Short mmCIF file of C-alpha atoms in Angstrom, two decimals:
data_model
loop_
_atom_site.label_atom_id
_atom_site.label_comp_id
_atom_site.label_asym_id
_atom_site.label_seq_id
_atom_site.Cartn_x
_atom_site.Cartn_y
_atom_site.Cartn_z
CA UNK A 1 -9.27 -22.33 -18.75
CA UNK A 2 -5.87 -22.82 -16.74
CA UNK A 3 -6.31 -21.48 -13.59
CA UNK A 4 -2.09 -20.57 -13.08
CA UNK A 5 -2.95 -18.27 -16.59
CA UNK A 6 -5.82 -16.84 -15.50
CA UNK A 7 -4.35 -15.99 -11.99
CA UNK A 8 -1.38 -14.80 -13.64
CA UNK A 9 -3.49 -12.42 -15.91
CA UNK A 10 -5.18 -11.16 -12.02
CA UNK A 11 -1.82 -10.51 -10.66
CA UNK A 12 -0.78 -8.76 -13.58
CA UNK A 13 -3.81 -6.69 -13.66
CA UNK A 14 -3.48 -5.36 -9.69
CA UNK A 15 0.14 -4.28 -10.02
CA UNK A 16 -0.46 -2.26 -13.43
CA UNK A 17 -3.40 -1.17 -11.37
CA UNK A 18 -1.26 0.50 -8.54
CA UNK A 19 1.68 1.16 -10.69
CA UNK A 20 -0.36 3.18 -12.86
CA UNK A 21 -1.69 5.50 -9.63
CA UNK A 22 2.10 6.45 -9.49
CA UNK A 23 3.38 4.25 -6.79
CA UNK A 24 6.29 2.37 -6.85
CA UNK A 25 6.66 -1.38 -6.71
CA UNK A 26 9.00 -2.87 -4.45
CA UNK A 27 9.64 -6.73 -5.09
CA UNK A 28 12.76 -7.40 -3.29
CA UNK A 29 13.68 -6.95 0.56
CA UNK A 30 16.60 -4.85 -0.32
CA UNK A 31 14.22 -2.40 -2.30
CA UNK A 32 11.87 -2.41 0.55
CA UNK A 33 14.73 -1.41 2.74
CA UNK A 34 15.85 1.33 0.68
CA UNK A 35 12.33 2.60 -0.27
CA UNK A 36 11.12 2.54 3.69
CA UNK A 37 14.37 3.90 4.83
CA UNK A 38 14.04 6.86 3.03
CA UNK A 39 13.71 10.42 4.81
CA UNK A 40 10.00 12.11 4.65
CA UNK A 41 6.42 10.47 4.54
CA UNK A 42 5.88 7.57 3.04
CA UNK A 43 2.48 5.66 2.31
CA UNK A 44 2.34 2.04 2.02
CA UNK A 45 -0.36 -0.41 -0.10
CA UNK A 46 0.05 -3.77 1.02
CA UNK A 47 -1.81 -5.63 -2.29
CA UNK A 48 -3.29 -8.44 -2.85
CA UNK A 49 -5.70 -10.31 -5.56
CA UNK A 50 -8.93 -10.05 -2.80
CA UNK A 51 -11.94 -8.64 -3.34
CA UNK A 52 -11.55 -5.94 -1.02
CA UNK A 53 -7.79 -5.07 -2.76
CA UNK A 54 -9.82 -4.71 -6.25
CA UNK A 55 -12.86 -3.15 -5.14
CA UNK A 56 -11.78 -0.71 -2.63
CA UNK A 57 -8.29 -0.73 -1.57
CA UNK A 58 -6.40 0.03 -5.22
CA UNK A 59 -9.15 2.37 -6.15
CA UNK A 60 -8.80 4.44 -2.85
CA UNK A 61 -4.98 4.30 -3.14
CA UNK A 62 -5.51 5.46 -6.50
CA UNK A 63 -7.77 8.13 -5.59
CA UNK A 64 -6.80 9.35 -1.92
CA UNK A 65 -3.72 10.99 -3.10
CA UNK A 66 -5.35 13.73 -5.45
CA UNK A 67 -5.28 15.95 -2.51
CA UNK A 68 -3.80 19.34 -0.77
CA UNK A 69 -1.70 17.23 1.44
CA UNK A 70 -0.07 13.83 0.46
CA UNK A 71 3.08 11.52 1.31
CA UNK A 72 6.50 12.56 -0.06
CA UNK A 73 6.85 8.68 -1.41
CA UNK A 74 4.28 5.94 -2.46
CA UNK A 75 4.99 2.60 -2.40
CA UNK A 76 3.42 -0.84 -2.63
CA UNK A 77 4.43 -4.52 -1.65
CA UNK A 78 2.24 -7.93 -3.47
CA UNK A 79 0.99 -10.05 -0.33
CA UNK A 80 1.47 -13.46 -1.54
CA UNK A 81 3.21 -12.44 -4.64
CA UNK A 82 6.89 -11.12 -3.40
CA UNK A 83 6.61 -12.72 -0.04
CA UNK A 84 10.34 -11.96 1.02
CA UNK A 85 9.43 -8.18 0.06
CA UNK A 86 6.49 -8.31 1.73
CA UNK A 87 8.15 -10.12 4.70
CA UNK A 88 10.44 -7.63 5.19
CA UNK A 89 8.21 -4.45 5.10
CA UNK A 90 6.21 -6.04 7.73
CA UNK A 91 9.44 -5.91 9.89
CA UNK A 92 8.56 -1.95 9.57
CA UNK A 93 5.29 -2.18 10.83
CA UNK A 94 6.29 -2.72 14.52
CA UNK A 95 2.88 -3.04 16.49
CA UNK A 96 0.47 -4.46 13.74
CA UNK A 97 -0.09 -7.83 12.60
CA UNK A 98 0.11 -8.93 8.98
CA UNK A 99 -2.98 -8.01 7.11
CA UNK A 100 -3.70 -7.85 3.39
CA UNK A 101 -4.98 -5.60 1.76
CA UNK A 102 -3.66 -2.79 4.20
CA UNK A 103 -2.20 0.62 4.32
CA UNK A 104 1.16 1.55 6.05
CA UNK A 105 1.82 5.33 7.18
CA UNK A 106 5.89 6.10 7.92
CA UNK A 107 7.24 9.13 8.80
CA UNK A 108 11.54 8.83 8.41
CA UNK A 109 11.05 5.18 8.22
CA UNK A 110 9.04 5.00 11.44
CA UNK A 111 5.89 3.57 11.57
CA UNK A 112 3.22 6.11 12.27
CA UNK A 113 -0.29 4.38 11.61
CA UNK A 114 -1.78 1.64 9.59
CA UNK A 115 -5.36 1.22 7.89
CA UNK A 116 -5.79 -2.74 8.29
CA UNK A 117 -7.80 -4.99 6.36
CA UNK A 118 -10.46 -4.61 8.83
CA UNK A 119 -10.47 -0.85 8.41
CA UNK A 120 -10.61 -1.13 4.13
CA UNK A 121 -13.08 -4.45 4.27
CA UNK A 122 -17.02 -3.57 4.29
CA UNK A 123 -16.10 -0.22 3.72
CA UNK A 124 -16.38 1.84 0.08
CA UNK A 125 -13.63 3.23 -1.71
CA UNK A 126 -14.70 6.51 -0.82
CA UNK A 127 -14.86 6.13 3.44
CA UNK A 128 -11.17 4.69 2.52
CA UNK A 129 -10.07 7.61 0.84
CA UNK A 130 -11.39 10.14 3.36
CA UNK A 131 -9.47 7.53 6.00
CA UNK A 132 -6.42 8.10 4.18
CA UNK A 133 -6.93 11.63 3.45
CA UNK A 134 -7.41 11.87 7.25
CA UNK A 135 -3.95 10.58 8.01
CA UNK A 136 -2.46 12.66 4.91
CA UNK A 137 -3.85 16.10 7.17
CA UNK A 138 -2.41 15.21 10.01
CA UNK A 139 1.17 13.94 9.04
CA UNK A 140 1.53 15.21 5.25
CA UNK A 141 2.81 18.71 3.75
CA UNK A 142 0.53 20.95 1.46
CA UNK A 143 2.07 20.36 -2.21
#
């Protein structure tokens, strides 16, 4: 087996993941900026091809956001994938160090909180969700 096919065939399988829970994939620095500029609430998913990313960090993002409150926009960057996205919404993330996989929280383009891969790592899908469901009731609207 080629490993470059079968890591391709990974890749491919974590953004259709996360594309399919409705958020939007930003691969370029200039659709970072415009996504993250953007007025309102938006969440975040830093991905990545990790454990952790498969096993509880899409699943939660998937999962967190079938809820009262939620973020007016959902977005996700590809750690190691689209590096000069993922560069550049790290510039928005004043305060935390890069860490993959990992949850942003912006409120008009501000950083507000992160969940960092320490926070997503050892933990199940489900203690993720309620983390994230945490931050939606304190910053989100009822929709």
């Amino acid at each position: 087996m080629d490993f470059n096919l079968f890591m391709n065939d990974v890749v491919d399988a974590a953004r259709q993941d996360i594309r399919e829970a409705g958020y939007e994939e930003l691969k370029t620095p200039e659709e970072v900026d415009q996504a993250l500029s953007r007025q309102g609430t938006t969440l975040v998913m830093i991905n990545s091809v990790c454990g952790c990313a498969g096993g509880v960090a899409r699943p939660a993002a998937a999962n967190a956001i079938h809820y009262d409150k939620r973020p007016d926009h959902l977005v996700t960057v590809f750690a190691g994938q689209d590096r000069e996205a993922t560069e550049k919404a790290r510039e928005y993330f004043e305060g935390y160090p890069p860490s993959s996989p990992s949850f942003a929280f912006l409120n008009d383009g501000e950083i507000v909180t992160m969940l960092e891969r320490h926070d997503i790592e050892g933990f199940s899908a489900m203690d993720v969700i309620g983390k994230l469901q945490n931050i939606f009731d304190d910053h989100c609207k009822e929709v």
